[in-house]
CSV table of C-alpha atoms and ligand atoms in Angstrom, one decimal:
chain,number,residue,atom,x,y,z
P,199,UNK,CA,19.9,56.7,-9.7
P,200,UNK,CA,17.3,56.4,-6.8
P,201,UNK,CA,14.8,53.8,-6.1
P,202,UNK,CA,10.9,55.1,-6.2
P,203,UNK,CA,7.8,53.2,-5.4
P,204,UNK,CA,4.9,54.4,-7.4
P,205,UNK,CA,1.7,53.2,-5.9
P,206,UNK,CA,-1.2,53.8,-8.2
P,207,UNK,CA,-5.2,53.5,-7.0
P,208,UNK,CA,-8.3,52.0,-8.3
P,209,UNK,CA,-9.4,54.7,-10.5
P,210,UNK,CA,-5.8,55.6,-12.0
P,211,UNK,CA,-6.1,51.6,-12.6
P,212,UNK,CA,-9.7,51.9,-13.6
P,213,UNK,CA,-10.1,50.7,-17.3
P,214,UNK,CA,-7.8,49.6,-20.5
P,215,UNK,CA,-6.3,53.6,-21.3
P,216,UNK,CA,-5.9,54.4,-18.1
P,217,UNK,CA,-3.9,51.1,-17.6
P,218,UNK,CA,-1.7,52.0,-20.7
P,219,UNK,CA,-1.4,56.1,-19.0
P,220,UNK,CA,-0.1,54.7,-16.0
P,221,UNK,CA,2.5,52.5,-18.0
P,222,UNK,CA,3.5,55.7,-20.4
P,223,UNK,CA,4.1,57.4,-16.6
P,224,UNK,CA,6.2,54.5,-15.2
P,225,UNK,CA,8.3,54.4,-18.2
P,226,UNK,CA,9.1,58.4,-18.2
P,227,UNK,CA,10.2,57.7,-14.5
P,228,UNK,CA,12.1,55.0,-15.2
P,229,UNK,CA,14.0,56.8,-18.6
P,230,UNK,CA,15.1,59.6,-15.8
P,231,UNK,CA,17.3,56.7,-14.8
P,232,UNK,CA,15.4,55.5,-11.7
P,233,UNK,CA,14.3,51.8,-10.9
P,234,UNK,CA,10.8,51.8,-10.3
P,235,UNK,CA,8.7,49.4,-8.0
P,236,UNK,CA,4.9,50.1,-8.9
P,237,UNK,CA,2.3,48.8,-6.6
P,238,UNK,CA,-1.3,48.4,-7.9
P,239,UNK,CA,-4.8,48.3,-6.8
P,240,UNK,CA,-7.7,46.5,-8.3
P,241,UNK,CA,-9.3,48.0,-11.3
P,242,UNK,CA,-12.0,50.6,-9.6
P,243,UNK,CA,-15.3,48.6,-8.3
P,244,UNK,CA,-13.6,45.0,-8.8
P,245,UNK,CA,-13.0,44.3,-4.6
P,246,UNK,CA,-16.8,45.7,-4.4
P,247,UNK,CA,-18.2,43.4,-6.9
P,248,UNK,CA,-15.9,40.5,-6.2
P,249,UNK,CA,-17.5,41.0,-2.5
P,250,UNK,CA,-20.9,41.1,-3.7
P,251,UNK,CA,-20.3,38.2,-6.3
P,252,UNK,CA,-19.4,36.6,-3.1
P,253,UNK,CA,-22.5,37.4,-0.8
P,254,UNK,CA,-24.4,35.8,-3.3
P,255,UNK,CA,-23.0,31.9,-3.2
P,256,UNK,CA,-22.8,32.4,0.7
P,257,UNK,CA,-24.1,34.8,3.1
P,258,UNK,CA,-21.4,34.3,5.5
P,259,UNK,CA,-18.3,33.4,3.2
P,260,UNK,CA,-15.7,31.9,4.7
P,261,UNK,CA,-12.9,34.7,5.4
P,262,UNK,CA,-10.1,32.5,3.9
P,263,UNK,CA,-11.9,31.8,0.6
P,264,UNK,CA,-12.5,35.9,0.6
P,265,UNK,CA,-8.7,36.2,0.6
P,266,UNK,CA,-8.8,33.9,-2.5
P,267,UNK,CA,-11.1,35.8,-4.7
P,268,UNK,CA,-10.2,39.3,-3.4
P,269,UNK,CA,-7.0,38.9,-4.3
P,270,UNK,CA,-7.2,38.0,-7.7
P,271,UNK,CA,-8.5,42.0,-8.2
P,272,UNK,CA,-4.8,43.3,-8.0
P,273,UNK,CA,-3.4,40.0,-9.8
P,274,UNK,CA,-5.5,41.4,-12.5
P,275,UNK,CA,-4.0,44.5,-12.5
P,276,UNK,CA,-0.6,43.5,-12.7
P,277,UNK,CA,-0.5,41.3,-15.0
P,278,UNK,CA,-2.3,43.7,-17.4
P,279,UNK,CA,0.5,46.7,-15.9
P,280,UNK,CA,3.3,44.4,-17.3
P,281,UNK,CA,1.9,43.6,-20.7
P,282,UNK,CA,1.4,47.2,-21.1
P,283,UNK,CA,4.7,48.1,-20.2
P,284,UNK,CA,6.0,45.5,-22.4
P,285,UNK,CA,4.0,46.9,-25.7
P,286,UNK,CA,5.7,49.8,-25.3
P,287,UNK,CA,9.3,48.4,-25.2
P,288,UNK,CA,10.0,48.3,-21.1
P,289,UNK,CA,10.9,45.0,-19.2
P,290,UNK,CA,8.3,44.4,-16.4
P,291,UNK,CA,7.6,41.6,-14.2
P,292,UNK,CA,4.5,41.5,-12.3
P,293,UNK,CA,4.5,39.8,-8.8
P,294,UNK,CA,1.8,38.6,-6.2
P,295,UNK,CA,2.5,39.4,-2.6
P,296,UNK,CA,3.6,36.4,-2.0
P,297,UNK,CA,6.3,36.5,-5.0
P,298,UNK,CA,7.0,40.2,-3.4
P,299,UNK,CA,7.9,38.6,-0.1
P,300,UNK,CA,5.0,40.5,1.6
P,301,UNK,CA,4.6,37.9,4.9
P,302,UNK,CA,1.6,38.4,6.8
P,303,UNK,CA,-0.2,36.8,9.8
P,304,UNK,CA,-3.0,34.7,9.8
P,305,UNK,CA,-6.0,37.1,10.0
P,306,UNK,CA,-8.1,36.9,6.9
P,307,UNK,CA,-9.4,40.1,5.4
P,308,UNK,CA,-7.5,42.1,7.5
P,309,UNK,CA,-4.3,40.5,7.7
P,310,UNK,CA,-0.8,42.7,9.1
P,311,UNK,CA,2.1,42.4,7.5
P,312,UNK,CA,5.0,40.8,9.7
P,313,UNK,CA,7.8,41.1,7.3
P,314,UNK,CA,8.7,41.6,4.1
P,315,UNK,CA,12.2,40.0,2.3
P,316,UNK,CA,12.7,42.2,-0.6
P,317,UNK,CA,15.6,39.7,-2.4
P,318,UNK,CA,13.4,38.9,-5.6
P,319,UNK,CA,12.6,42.3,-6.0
P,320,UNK,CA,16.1,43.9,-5.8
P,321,UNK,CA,17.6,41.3,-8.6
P,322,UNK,CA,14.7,41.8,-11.0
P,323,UNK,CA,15.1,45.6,-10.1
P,324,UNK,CA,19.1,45.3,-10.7
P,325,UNK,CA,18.4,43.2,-13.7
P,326,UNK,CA,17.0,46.1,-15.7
P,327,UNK,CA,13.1,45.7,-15.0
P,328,UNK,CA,10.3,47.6,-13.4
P,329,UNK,CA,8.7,45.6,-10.8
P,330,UNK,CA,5.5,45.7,-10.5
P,331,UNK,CA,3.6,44.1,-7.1
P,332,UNK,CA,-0.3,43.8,-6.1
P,333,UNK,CA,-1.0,45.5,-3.5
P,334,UNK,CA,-3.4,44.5,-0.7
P,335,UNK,CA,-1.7,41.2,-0.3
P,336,UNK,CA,0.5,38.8,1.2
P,337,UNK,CA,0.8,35.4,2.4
P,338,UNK,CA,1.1,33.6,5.7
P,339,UNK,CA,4.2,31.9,6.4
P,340,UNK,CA,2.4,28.5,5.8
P,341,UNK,CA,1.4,30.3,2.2
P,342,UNK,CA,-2.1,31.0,2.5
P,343,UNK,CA,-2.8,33.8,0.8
P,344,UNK,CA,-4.4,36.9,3.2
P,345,UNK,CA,-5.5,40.3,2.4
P,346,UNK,CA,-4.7,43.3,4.5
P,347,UNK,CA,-8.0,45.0,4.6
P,348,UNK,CA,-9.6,47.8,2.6
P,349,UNK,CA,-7.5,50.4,1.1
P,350,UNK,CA,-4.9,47.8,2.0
P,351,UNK,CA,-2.5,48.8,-1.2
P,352,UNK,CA,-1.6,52.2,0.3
P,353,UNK,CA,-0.2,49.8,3.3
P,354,UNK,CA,2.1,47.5,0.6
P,355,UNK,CA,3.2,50.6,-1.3
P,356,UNK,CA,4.6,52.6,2.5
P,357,UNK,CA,5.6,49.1,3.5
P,358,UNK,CA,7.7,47.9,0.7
P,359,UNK,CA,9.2,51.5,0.2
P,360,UNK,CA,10.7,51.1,4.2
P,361,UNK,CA,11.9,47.4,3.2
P,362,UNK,CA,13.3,48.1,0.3
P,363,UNK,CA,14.6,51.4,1.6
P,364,UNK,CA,13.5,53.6,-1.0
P,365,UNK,CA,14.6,57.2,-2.3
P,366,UNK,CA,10.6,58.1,-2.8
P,367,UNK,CA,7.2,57.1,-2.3
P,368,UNK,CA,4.8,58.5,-4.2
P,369,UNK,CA,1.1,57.7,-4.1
P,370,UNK,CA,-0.8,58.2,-7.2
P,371,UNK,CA,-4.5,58.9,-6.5
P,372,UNK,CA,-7.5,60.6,-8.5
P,373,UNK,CA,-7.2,63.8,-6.5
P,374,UNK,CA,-3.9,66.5,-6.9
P,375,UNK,CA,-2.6,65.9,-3.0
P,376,UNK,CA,-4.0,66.8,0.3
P,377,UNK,CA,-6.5,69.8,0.8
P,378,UNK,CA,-7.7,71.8,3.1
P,379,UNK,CA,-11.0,70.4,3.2
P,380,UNK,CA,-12.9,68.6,1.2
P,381,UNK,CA,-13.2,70.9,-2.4
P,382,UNK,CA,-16.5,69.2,-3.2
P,383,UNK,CA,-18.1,71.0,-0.3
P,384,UNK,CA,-15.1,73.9,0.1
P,385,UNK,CA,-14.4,75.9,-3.3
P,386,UNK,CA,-11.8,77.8,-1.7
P,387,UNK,CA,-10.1,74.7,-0.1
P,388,UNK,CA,-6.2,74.6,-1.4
P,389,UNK,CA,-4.2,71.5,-2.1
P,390,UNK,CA,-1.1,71.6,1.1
P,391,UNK,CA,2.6,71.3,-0.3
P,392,UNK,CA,2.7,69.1,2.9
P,393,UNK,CA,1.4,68.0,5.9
P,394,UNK,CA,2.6,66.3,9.2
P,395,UNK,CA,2.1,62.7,9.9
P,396,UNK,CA,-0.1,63.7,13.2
P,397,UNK,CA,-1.9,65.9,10.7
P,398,UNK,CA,-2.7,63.4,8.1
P,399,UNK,CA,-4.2,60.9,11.1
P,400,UNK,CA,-6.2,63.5,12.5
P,401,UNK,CA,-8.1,64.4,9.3
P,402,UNK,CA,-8.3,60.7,8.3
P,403,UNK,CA,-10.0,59.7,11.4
P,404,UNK,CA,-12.2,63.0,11.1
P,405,UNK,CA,-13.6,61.8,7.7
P,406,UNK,CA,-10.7,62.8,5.0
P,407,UNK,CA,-10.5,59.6,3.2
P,408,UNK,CA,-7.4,60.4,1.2
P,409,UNK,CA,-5.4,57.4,2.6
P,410,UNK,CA,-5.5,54.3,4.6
P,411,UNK,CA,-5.2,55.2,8.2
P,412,UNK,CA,-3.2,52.4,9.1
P,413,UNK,CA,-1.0,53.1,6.3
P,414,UNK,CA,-0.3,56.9,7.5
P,415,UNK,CA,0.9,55.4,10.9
P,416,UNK,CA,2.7,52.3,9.1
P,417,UNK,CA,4.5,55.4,7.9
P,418,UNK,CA,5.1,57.5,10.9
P,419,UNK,CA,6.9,54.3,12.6
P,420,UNK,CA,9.1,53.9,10.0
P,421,UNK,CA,9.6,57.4,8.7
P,422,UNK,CA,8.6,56.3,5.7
P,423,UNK,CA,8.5,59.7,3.9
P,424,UNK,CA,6.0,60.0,0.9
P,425,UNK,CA,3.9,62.6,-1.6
P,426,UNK,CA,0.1,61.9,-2.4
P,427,UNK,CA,-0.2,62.8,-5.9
P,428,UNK,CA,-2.8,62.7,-8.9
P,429,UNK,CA,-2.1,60.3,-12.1
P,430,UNK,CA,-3.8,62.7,-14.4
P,431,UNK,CA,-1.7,65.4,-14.1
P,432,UNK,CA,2.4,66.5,-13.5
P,433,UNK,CA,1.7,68.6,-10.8
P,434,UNK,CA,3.3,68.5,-7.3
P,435,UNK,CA,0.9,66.6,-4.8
P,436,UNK,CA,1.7,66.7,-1.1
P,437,UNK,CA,4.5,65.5,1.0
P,438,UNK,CA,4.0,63.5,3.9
P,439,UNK,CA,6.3,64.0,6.8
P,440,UNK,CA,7.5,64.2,10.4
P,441,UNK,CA,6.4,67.3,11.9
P,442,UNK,CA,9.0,70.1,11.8
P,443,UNK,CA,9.6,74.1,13.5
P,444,UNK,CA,8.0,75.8,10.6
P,445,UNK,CA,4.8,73.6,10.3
P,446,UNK,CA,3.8,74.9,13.6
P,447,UNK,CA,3.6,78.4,12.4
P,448,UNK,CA,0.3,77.5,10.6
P,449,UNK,CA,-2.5,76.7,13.4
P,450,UNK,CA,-5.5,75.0,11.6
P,451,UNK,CA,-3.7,72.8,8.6
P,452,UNK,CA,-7.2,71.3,7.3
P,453,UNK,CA,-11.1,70.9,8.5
P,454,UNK,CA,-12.8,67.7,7.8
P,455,UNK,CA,-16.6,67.0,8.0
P,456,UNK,CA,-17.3,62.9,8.8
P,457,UNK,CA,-21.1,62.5,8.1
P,458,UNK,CA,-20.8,59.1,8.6
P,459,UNK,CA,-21.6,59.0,12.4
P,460,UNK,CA,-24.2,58.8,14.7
P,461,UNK,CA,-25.3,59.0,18.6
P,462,UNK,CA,-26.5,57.4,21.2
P,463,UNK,CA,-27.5,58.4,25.0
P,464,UNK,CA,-28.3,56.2,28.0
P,465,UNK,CA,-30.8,58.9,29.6
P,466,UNK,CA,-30.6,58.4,33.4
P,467,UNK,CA,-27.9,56.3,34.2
P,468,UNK,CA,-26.7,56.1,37.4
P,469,UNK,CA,-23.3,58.2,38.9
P,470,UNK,CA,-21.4,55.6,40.5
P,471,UNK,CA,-17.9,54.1,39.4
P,472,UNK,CA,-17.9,51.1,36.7
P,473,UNK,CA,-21.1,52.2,34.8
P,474,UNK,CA,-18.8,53.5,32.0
P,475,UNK,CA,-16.8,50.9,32.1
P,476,UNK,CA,-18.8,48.1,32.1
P,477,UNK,CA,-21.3,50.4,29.1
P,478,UNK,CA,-17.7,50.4,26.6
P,479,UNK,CA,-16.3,47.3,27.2
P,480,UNK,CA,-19.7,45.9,25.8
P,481,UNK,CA,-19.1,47.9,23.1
P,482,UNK,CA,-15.5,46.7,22.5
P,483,UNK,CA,-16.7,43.3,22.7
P,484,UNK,CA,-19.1,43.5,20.2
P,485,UNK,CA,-16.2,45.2,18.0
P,486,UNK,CA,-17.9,48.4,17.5
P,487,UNK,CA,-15.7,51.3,18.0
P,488,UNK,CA,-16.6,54.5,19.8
P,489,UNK,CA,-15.5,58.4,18.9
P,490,UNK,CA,-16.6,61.3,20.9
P,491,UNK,CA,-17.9,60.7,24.5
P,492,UNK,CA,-19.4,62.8,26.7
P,493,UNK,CA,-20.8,62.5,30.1
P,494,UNK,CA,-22.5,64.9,31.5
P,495,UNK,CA,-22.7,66.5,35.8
P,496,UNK,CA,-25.4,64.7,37.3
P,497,UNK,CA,-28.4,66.3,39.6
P,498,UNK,CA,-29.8,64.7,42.8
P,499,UNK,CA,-27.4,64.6,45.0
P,500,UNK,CA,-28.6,61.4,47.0
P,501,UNK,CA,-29.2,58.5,43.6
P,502,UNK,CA,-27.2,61.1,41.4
P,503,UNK,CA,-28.4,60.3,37.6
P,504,UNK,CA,-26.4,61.6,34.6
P,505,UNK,CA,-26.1,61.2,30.6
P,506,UNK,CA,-23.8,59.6,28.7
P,507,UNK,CA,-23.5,60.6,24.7
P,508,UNK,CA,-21.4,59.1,22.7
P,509,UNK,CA,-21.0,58.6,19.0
P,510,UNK,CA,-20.1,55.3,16.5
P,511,UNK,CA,-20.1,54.8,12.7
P,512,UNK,CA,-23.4,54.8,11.9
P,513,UNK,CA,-23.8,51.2,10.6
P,514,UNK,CA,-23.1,50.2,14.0
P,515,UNK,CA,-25.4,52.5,14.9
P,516,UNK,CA,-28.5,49.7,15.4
P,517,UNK,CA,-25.5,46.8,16.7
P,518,UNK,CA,-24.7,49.5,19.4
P,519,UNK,CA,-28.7,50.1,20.5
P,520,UNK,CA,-28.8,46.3,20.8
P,521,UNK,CA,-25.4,46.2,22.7
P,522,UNK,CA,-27.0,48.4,25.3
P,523,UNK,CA,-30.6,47.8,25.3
P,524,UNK,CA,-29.0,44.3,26.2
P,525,UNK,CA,-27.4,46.1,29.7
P,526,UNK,CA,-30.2,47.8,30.7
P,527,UNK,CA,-31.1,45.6,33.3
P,528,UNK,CA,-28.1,45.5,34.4
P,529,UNK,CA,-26.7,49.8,34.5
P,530,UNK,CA,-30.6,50.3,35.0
P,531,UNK,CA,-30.8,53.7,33.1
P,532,UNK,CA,-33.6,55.0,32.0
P,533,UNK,CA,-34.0,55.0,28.2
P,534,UNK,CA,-31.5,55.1,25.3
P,535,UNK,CA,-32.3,58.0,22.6
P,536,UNK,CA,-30.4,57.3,19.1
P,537,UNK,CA,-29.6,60.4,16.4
P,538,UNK,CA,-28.0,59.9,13.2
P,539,UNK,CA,-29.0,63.1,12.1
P,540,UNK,CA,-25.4,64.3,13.5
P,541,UNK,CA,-22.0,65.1,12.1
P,542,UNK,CA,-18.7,66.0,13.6
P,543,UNK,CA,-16.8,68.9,12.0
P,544,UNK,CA,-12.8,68.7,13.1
P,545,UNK,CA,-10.4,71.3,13.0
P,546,UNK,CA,-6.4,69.7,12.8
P,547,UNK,CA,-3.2,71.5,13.2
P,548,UNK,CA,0.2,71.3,15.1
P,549,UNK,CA,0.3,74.6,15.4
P,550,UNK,CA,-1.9,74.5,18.0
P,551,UNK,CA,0.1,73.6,20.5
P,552,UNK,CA,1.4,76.8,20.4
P,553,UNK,CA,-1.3,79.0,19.9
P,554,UNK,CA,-4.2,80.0,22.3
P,555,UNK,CA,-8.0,80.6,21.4
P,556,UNK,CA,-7.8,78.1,18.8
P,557,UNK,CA,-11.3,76.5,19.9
P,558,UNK,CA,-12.6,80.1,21.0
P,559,UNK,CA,-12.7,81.3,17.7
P,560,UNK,CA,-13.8,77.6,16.1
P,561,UNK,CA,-16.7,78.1,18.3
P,562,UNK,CA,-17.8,82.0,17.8
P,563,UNK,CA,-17.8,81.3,14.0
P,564,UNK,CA,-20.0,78.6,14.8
P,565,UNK,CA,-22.4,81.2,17.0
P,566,UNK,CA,-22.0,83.5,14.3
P,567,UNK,CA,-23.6,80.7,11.6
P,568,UNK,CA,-26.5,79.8,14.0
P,569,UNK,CA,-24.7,76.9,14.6
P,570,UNK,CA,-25.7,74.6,18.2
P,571,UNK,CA,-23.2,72.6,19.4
P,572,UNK,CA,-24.4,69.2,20.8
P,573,UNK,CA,-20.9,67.6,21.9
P,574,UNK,CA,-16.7,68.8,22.0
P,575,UNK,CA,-13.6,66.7,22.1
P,576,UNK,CA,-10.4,67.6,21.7
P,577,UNK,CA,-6.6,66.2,21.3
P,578,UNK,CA,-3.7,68.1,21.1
P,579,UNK,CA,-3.6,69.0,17.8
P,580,UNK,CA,-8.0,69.0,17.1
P,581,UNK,CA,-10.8,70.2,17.8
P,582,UNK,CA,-14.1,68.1,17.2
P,583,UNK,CA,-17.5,69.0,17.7
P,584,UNK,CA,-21.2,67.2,16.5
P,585,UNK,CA,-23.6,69.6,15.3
P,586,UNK,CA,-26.8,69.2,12.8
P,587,UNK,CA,-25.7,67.3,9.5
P,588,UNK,CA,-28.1,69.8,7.8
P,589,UNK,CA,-26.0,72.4,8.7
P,590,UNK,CA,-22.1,70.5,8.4
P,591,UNK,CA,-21.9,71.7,4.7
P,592,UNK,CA,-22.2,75.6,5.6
P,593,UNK,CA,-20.4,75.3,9.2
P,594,UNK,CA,-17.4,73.9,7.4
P,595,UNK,CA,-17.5,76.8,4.9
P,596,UNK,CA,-17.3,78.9,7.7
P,597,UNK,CA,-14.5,77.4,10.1
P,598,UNK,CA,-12.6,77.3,7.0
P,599,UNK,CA,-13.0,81.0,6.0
P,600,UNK,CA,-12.5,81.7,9.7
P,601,UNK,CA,-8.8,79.6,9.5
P,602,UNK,CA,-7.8,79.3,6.1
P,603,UNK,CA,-9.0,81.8,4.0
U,84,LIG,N1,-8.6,46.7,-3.8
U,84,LIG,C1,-8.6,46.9,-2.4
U,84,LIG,C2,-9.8,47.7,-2.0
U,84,LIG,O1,-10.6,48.1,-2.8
U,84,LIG,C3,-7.3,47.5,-1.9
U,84,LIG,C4,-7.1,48.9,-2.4
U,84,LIG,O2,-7.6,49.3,-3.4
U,84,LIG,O3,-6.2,49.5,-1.8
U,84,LIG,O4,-10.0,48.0,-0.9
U,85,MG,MG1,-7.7,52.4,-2.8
């Protein structure tokens, strides 16, 4: 008998039938002799209308009273998840975060969890039912209720599967697993058997929304291992790991295209020490977070002026401008130029580590497609560059012929 935690999306969630599919899946799990913990998200759109429900009595709600009303999505769910277990003859008891044990700081909207006592759980489990717990939510340890942020159920289904020390974790999504790239721009991308923690990060933060980032590394530091899966079918999704020997034999595991980016450059800045400092941590303040950055040599050897590019997400895009209009008097550069006609194609693999010319040949399939590159970062395991977003469609199609077939 193992324990599995079944953690089912918005859209596998998303209206009565697929409520009642979901339930006729948990109960085939649970008749191969398994107990089953099933963690739910709100029905697809509920958070987003329950936000903009909210924006309309307030325009600043207060962040507590968010927590409130977003968390009644998944309470929703559950309850619904239990009565349709129970029509089809299956004990189920639905539980908040709070019932779940899920402790969390005090942060609204974006709470982290602290700890989770899994006691409640385990006896209903050992009692003969499936438990079923809302994800994206927990409570303080004063028992206000918080939410963990968006996409915050992947983080209660990879939490509660380390507390509760689970067999398998298996997240059910509308998609078959992980892919290559995105399939909506890449026919010929192919879903991964599996794919290495690092991996998964990488291609998240380069614009693969399969999961919740923090989730991925919630897992990492706890070895939580687990498979992303679809809900619509039986096939085999993609397993989730720690990196091992034989991963590293395949170079590029996946490209990703993030159009959601955009850049900025002070023009003229001057070439002395603190003027990047002093340029980010006014960025930090203002809590807008930066990607690529590039700086480039400076000319004039006696007041030397450079450039400094960098990217954001671009609805920060017009917070940044104001962040540094704001030091210009200050840095004294000369102008700042903005583009959000930009996107950053990434290229993610362990196996590069081990293998040379990885970026050299990223780059000559770029030449080869016409393709100007306007800034390059890299990690250990990527390579990042922002080119035109007119052309990020075809350039991905090409560095994923060039890679992966
Ligand atoms: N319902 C929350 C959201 O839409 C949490 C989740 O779905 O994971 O962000
Ligand atoms: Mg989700």
């Amino acid at each position: 008998m193992a324990l599995i935690v079944q953690k089912y999306g918005g859209t596998s969630v998303g209206d009565a039938d697929r409520i009642k599919n979901v339930a006729r899946r948990v109960a085939e799990s649970r008749a191969g002799g398994h107990q089953i913990v099933v963690v739910v998200s709100a029905m697809s759109g509920v958070t987003d209308s329950l936000i903009a429900l909210a924006k309309k009595v307030a325009d600043t709600p207060p962040e507590r009273e968010m927590d409130v009303l977003l968390a009644t999505g998944e309470q929703t769910t559950i309850a619904l998840m239990a009565m349709a277990l129970h029509a089809i003859g299956v004990p189920a008891v639905s539980l908040t975060g709070a019932q779940a044990g899920i402790v969390t700081d005090g942060v609204h909207t974006k709470a982290k969890i602290k700890n989770i006592t899994p006691k409640e759980t385990h006896r209903l489990l050992d009692a003969g039912n499936v438990v079923i717990v809302a994800g994206f939510q927990g409570q303080t340890p004063a028992g206000q209720i918080t939410t963990l942020g968006r996409g915050g159920s992947d983080l209660t289904a990879i939490a509660l599967a380390a507390a509760l020390q689970a067999d398998l974790c298996q997240i059910y999504t509308d998609v078959e697993g992980v892919y290559t790239a995105d399939p909506r721009i890449v026919p010929s991308a192919r879903k991964l058997d599996e794919i290495a923690y690092d991996e998964m990060l990488e291609l998240a933060g380069s614009g693969a929304k399969v999961m919740q980032l923090r989730s991925v590394e919630i897992a990492k530091k706890f070895g939580v291992v687990f498979e992303v899966r679809s809900s619509m079918s039986n096939q085999p999704g993609t397993i989730v790991k720690e990196e091992t020997r034989s991963m590293e034999d395949i170079v590029v595991r996946g490209v990703a295209l993030d159009k959601n980016q955009a850049k900025l450059t002070l023009v003229g800045v001057p070439d002395r020490p603190g003027i990047a400092a002093r340029t980010f941590r006014a960025l930090a303040e203002a809590a807008i977070s930066v990607d690529v950055i590039v700086q480039n040599v400076s000319h004039a050897a006696a007041a030397p002026l450079t450039d400094l590019s960098f990217t954001v997400d671009k609805p920060d895009l017009a917070k940044a401008r104001l962040v540094i209009e704001g030091l210009k008097a200050d840095i004294g550069f000369q102008e700042v130029t903005s583009d959000e006609s930009i996107c950053k194609l990434s290229i993610v693999g362990v196996g590069m580590r081990s293998h040379v010319g990885v970026a050299a040949r990223m780059f000559e399939t770029l030449a080869a497609e016409g393709v100007n590159i306007g800034m390059i970062s890299t990690s250990e395991i990527k390579v990042s560059v922002v080119i035109d977003i007119a052309q990020g469609d075809r350039a991905l199609r090409a560095v994923h012929s060039a890679f992966l077939g």
